[in-house]
PDB file of C-alpha atoms and ligand atoms in Angstrom:
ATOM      1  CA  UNK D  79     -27.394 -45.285 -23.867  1.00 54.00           C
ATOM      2  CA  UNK D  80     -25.288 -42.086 -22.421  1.00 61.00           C
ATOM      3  CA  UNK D  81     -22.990 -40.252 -23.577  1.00 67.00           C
ATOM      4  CA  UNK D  82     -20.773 -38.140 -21.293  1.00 76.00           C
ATOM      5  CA  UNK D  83     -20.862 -34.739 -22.000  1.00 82.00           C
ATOM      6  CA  UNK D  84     -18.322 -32.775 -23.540  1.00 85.00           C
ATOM      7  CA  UNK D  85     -15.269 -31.558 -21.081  1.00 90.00           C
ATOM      8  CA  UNK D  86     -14.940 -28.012 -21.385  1.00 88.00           C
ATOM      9  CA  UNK D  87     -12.152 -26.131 -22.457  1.00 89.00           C
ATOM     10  CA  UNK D  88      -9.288 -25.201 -19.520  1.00 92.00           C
ATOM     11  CA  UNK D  89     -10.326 -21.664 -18.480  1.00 94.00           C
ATOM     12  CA  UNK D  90      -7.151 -18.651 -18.805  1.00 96.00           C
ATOM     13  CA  UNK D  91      -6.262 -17.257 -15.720  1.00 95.00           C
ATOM     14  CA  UNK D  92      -5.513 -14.175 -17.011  1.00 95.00           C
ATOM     15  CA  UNK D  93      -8.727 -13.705 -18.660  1.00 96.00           C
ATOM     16  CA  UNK D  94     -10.862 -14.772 -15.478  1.00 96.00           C
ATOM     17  CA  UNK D  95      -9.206 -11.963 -13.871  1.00 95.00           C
ATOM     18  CA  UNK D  96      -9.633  -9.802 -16.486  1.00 95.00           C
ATOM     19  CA  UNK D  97     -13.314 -10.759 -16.558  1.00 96.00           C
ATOM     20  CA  UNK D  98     -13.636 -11.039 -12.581  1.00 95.00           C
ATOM     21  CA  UNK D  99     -11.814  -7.647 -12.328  1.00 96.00           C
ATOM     22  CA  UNK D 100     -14.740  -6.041 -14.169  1.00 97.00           C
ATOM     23  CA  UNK D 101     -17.170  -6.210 -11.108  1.00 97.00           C
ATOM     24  CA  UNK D 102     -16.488  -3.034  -9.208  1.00 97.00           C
ATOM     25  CA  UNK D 103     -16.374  -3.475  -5.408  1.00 97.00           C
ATOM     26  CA  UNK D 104     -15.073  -1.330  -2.728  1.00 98.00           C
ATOM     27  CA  UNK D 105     -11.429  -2.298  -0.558  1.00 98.00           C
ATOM     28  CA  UNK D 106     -11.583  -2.997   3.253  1.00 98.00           C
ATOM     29  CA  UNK D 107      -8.225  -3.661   5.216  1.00 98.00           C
ATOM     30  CA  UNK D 108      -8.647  -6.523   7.395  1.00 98.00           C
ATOM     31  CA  UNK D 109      -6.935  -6.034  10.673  1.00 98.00           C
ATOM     32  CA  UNK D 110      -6.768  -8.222  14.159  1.00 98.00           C
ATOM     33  CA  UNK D 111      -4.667  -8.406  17.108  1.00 96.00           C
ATOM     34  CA  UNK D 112      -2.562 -11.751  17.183  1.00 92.00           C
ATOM     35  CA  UNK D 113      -0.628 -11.076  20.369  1.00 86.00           C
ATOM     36  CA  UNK D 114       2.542  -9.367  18.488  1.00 86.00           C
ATOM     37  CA  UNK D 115       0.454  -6.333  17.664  1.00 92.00           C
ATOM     38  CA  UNK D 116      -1.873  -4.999  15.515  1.00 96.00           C
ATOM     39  CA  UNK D 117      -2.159  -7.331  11.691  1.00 97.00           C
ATOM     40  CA  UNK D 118      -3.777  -6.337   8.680  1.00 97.00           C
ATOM     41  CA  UNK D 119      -3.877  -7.080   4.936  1.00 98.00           C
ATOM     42  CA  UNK D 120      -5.819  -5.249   1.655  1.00 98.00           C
ATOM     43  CA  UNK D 121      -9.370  -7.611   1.369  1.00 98.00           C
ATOM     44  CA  UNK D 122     -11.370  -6.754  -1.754  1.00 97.00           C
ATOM     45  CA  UNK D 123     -13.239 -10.210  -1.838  1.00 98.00           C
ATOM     46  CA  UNK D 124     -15.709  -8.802   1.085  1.00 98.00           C
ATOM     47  CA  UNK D 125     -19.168  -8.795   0.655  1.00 98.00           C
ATOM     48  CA  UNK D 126     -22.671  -8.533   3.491  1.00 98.00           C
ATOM     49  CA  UNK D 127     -24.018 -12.450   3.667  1.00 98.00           C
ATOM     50  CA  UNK D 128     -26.956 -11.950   5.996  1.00 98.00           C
ATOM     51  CA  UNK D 129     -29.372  -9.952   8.108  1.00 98.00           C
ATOM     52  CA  UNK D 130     -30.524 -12.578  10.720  1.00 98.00           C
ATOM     53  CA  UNK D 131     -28.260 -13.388  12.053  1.00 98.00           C
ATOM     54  CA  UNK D 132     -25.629  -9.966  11.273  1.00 98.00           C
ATOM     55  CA  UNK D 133     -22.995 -12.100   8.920  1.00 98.00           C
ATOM     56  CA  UNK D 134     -20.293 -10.776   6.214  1.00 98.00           C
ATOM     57  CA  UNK D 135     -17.970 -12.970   4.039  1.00 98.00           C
ATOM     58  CA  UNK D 136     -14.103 -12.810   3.419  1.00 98.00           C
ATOM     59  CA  UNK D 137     -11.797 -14.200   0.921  1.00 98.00           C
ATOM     60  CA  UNK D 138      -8.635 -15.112   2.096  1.00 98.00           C
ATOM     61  CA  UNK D 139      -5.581 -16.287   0.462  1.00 97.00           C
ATOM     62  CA  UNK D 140      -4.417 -19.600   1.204  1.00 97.00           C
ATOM     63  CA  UNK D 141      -0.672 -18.922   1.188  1.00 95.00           C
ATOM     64  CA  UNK D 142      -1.056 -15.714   2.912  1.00 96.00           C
ATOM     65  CA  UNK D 143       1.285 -15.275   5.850  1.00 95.00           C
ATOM     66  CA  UNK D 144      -0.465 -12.217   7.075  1.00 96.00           C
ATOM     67  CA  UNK D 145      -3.820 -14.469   7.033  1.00 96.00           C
ATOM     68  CA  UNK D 146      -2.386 -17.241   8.747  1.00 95.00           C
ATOM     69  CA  UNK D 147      -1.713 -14.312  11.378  1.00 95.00           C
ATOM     70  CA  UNK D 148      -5.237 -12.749  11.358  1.00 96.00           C
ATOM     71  CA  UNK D 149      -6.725 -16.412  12.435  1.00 94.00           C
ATOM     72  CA  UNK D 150      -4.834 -15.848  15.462  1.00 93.00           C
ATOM     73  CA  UNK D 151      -7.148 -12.913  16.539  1.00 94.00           C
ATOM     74  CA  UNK D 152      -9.982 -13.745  18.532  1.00 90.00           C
ATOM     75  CA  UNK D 153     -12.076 -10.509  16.582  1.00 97.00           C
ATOM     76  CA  UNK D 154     -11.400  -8.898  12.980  1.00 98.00           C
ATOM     77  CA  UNK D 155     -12.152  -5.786  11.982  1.00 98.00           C
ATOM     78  CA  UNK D 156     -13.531  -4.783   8.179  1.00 98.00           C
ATOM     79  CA  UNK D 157     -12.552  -1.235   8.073  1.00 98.00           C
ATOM     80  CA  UNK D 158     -14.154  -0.225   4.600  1.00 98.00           C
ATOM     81  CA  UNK D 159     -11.858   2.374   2.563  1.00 98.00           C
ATOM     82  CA  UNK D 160     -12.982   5.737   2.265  1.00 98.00           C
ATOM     83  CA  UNK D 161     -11.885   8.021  -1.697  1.00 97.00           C
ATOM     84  CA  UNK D 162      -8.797   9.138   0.230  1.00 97.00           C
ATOM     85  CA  UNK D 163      -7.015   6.221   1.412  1.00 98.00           C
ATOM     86  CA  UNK D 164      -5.402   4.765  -2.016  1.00 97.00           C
ATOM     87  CA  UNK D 165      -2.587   4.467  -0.158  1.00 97.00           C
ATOM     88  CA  UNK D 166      -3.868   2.260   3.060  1.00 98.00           C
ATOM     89  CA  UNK D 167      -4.643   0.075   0.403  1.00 98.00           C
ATOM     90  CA  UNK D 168      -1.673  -0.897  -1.637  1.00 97.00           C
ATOM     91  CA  UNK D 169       0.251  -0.185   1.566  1.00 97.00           C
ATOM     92  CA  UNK D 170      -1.750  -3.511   3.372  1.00 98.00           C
ATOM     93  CA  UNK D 171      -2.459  -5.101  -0.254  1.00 97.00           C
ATOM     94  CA  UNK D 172       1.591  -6.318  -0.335  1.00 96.00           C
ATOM     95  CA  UNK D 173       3.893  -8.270   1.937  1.00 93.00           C
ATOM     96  CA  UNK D 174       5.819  -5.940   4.424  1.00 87.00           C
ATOM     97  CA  UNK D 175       7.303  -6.232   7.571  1.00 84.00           C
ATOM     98  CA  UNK D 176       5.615  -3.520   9.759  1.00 88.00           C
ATOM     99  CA  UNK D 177       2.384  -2.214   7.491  1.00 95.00           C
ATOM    100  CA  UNK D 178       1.381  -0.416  10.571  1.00 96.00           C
ATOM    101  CA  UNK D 179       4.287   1.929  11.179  1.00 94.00           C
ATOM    102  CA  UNK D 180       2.612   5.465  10.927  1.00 94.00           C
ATOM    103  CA  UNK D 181      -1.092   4.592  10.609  1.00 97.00           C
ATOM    104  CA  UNK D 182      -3.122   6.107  13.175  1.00 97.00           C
ATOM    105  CA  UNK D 183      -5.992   3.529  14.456  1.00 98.00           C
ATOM    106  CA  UNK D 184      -8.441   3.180  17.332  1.00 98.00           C
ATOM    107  CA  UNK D 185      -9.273   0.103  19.369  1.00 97.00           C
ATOM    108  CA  UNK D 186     -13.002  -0.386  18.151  1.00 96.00           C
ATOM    109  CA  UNK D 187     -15.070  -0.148  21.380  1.00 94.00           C
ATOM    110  CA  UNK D 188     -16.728  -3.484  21.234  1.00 92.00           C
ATOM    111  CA  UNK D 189     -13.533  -6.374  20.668  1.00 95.00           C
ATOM    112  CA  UNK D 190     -10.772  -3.381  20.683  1.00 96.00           C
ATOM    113  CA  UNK D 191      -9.280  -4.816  16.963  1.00 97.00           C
ATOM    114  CA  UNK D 192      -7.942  -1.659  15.146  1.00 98.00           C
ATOM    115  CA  UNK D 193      -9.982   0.605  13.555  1.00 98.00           C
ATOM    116  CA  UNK D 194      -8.106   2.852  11.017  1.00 98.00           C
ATOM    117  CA  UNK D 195      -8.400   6.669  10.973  1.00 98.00           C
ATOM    118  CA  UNK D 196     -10.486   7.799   8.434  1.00 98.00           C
ATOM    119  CA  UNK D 197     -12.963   4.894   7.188  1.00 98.00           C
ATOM    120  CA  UNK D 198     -15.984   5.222   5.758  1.00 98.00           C
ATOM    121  CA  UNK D 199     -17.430   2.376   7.598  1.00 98.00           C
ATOM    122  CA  UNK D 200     -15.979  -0.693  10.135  1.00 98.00           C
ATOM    123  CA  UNK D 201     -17.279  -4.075  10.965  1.00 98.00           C
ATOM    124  CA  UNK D 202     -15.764  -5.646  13.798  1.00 98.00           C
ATOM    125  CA  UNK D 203     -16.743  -9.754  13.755  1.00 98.00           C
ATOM    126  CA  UNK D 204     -15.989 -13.400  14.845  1.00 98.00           C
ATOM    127  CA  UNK D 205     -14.887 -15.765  12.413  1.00 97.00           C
ATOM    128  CA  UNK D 206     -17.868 -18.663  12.426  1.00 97.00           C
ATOM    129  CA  UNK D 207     -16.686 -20.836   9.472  1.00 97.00           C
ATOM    130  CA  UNK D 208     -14.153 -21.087   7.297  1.00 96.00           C
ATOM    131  CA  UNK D 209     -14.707 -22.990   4.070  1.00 97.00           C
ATOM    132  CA  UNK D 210     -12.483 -24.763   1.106  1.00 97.00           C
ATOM    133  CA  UNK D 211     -12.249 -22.436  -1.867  1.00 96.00           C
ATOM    134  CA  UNK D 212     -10.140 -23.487  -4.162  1.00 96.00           C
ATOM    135  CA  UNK D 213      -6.823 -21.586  -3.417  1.00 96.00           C
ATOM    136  CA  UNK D 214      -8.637 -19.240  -1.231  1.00 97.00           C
ATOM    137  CA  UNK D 215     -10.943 -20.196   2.069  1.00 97.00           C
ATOM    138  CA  UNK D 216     -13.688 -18.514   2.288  1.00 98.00           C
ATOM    139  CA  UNK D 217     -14.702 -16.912   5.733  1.00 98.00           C
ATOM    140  CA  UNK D 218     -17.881 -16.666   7.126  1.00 98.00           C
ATOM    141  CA  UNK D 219     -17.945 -14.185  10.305  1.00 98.00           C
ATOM    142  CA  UNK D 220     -20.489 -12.987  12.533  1.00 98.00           C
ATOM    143  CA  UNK D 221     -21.097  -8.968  12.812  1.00 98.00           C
ATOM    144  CA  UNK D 222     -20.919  -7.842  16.420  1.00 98.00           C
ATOM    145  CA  UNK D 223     -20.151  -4.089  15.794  1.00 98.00           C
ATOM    146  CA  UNK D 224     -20.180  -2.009  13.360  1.00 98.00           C
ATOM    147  CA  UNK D 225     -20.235   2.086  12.426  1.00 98.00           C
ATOM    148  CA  UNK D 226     -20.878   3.651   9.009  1.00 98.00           C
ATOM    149  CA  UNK D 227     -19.203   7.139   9.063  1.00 97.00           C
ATOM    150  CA  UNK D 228     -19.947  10.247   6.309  1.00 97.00           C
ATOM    151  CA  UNK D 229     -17.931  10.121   3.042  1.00 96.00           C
ATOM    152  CA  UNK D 230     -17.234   8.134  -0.428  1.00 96.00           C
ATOM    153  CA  UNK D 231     -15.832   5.008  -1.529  1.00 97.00           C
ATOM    154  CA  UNK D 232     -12.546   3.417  -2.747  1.00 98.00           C
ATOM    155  CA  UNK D 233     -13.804   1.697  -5.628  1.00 98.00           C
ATOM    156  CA  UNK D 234     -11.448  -1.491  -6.919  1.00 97.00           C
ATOM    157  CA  UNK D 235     -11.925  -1.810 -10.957  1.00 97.00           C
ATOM    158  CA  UNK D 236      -9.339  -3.573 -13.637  1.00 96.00           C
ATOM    159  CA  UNK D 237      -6.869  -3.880 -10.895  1.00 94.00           C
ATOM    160  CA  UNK D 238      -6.654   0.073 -10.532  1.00 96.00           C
ATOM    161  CA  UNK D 239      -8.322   2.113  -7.457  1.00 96.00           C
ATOM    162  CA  UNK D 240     -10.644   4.844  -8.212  1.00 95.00           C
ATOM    163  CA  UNK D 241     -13.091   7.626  -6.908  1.00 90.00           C
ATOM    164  CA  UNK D 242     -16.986   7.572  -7.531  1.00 85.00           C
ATOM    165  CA  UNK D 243     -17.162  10.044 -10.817  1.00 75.00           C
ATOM    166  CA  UNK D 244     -20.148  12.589  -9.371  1.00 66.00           C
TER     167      UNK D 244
HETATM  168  C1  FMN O 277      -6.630  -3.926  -4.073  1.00 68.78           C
HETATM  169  C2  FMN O 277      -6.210  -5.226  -3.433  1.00 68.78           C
HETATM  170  C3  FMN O 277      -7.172  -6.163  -3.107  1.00 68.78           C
HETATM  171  C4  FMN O 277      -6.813  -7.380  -2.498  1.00 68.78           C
HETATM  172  N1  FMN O 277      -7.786  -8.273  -2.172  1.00 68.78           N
HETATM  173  C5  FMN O 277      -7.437  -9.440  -1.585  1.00 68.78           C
HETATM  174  C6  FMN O 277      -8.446 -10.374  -1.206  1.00 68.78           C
HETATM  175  O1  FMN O 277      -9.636 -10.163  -1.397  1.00 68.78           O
HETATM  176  N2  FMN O 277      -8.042 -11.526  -0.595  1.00 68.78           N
HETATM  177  C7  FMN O 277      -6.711 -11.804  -0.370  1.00 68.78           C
HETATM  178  O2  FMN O 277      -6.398 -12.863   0.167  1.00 68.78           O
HETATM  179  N3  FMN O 277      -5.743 -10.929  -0.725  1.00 68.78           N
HETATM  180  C8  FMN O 277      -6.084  -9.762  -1.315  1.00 68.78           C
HETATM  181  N4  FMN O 277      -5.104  -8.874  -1.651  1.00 68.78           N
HETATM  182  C9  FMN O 277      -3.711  -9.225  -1.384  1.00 68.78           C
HETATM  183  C10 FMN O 277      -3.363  -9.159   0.099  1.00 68.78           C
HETATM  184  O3  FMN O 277      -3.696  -7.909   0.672  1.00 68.78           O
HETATM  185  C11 FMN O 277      -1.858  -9.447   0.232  1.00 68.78           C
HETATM  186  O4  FMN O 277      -1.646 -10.775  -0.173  1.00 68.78           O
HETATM  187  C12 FMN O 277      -1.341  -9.312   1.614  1.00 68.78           C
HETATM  188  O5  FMN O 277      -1.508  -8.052   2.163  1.00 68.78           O
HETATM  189  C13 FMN O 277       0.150  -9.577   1.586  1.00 68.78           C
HETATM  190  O6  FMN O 277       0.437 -10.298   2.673  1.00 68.78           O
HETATM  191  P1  FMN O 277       0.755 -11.837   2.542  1.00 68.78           P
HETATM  192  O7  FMN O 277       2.123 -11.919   1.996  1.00 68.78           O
HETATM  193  O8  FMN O 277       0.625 -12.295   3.886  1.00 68.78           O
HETATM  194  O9  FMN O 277      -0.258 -12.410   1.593  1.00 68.78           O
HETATM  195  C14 FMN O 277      -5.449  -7.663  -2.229  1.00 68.78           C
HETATM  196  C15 FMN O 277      -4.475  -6.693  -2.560  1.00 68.78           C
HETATM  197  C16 FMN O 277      -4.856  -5.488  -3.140  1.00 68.78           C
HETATM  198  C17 FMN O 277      -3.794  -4.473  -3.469  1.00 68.78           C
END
């Protein structure tokens, strides 16, 4: 005879993002070209997948507006935060109508998506996948440039941005 196991008790959404929001990361603005101009929204849920072949992973809103914009871009670029740019990131992290107005960026030299002034780091990459995640699809994207520059971090912790303490 079996007996089905216990259901388990409805998890709070406020506490799993209290508890999710205790794993440190850094903050990348996502940015593409989708034929109206340069796109780009705040990305915490980043993270390096693989060597062999060069792959990264994205999280991406489901009801996001400036996401359903990025998919339009053949290329994305990750452009990792460096300590200074706080404001980059809650500027890109909310809805707005031109995020760009002001910010200096280059054309990366490989796809020509925008690479902002001041990163620490950039990935530029070609969406291979896009998975079901619950309210968020997860993105799978192939790494074909990339430049790691001198500097610290933004770090993302408890919903605040911060500087590496030294
Ligand atoms: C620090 C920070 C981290 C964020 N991380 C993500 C993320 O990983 N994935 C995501 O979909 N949205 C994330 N967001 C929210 C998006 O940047 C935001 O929804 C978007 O810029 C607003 O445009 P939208 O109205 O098109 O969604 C983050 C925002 C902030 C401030």
């Amino acid at each position: 005879m079996t007996s089905a196991s216990p259901q388990p008790p409805p998890v709070d959404g406020a506490l799993l993002r209290d508890v999710a929001g205790s794993y440190a990361s850094g903050v990348t603005v996502v940015t593409g070209l989708d034929g109206d101009g340069p796109v780009g929204m705040t990305v915490q849920a980043f993270h390096s997948l693989s060597l062999s072949p060069p792959m990264i992973l994205l999280c991406a809103g489901r009801h996001s507006r400036t996401w359903a914009r990025l998919m339009r871009s053949e290329h994305l670029c990750v452009n990792v935060l460096s300590a200074e740019q706080q404001d980059l990131a809650w500027r890109f992290g909310k809805p707005g109508p031109d995020k760009f107005r002001e910010v200096r960026w280059q054309p990366d030299p490989v796809t020509g998506t925008p690479v902002l002034d001041g990163v620490l780091a950039w990935l530029a990459v070609r969406i291979t996948t896009v998975v079901d995640g619950g309210d968020h699809h997860v993105i799978l994207a192939r790494v074909v440039g990339l430049e790691a520059r001198p500097g610290t971090p933004l770090v993302f912790f408890k919903g605040d941005m911060h500087a590496l303490a030294s």
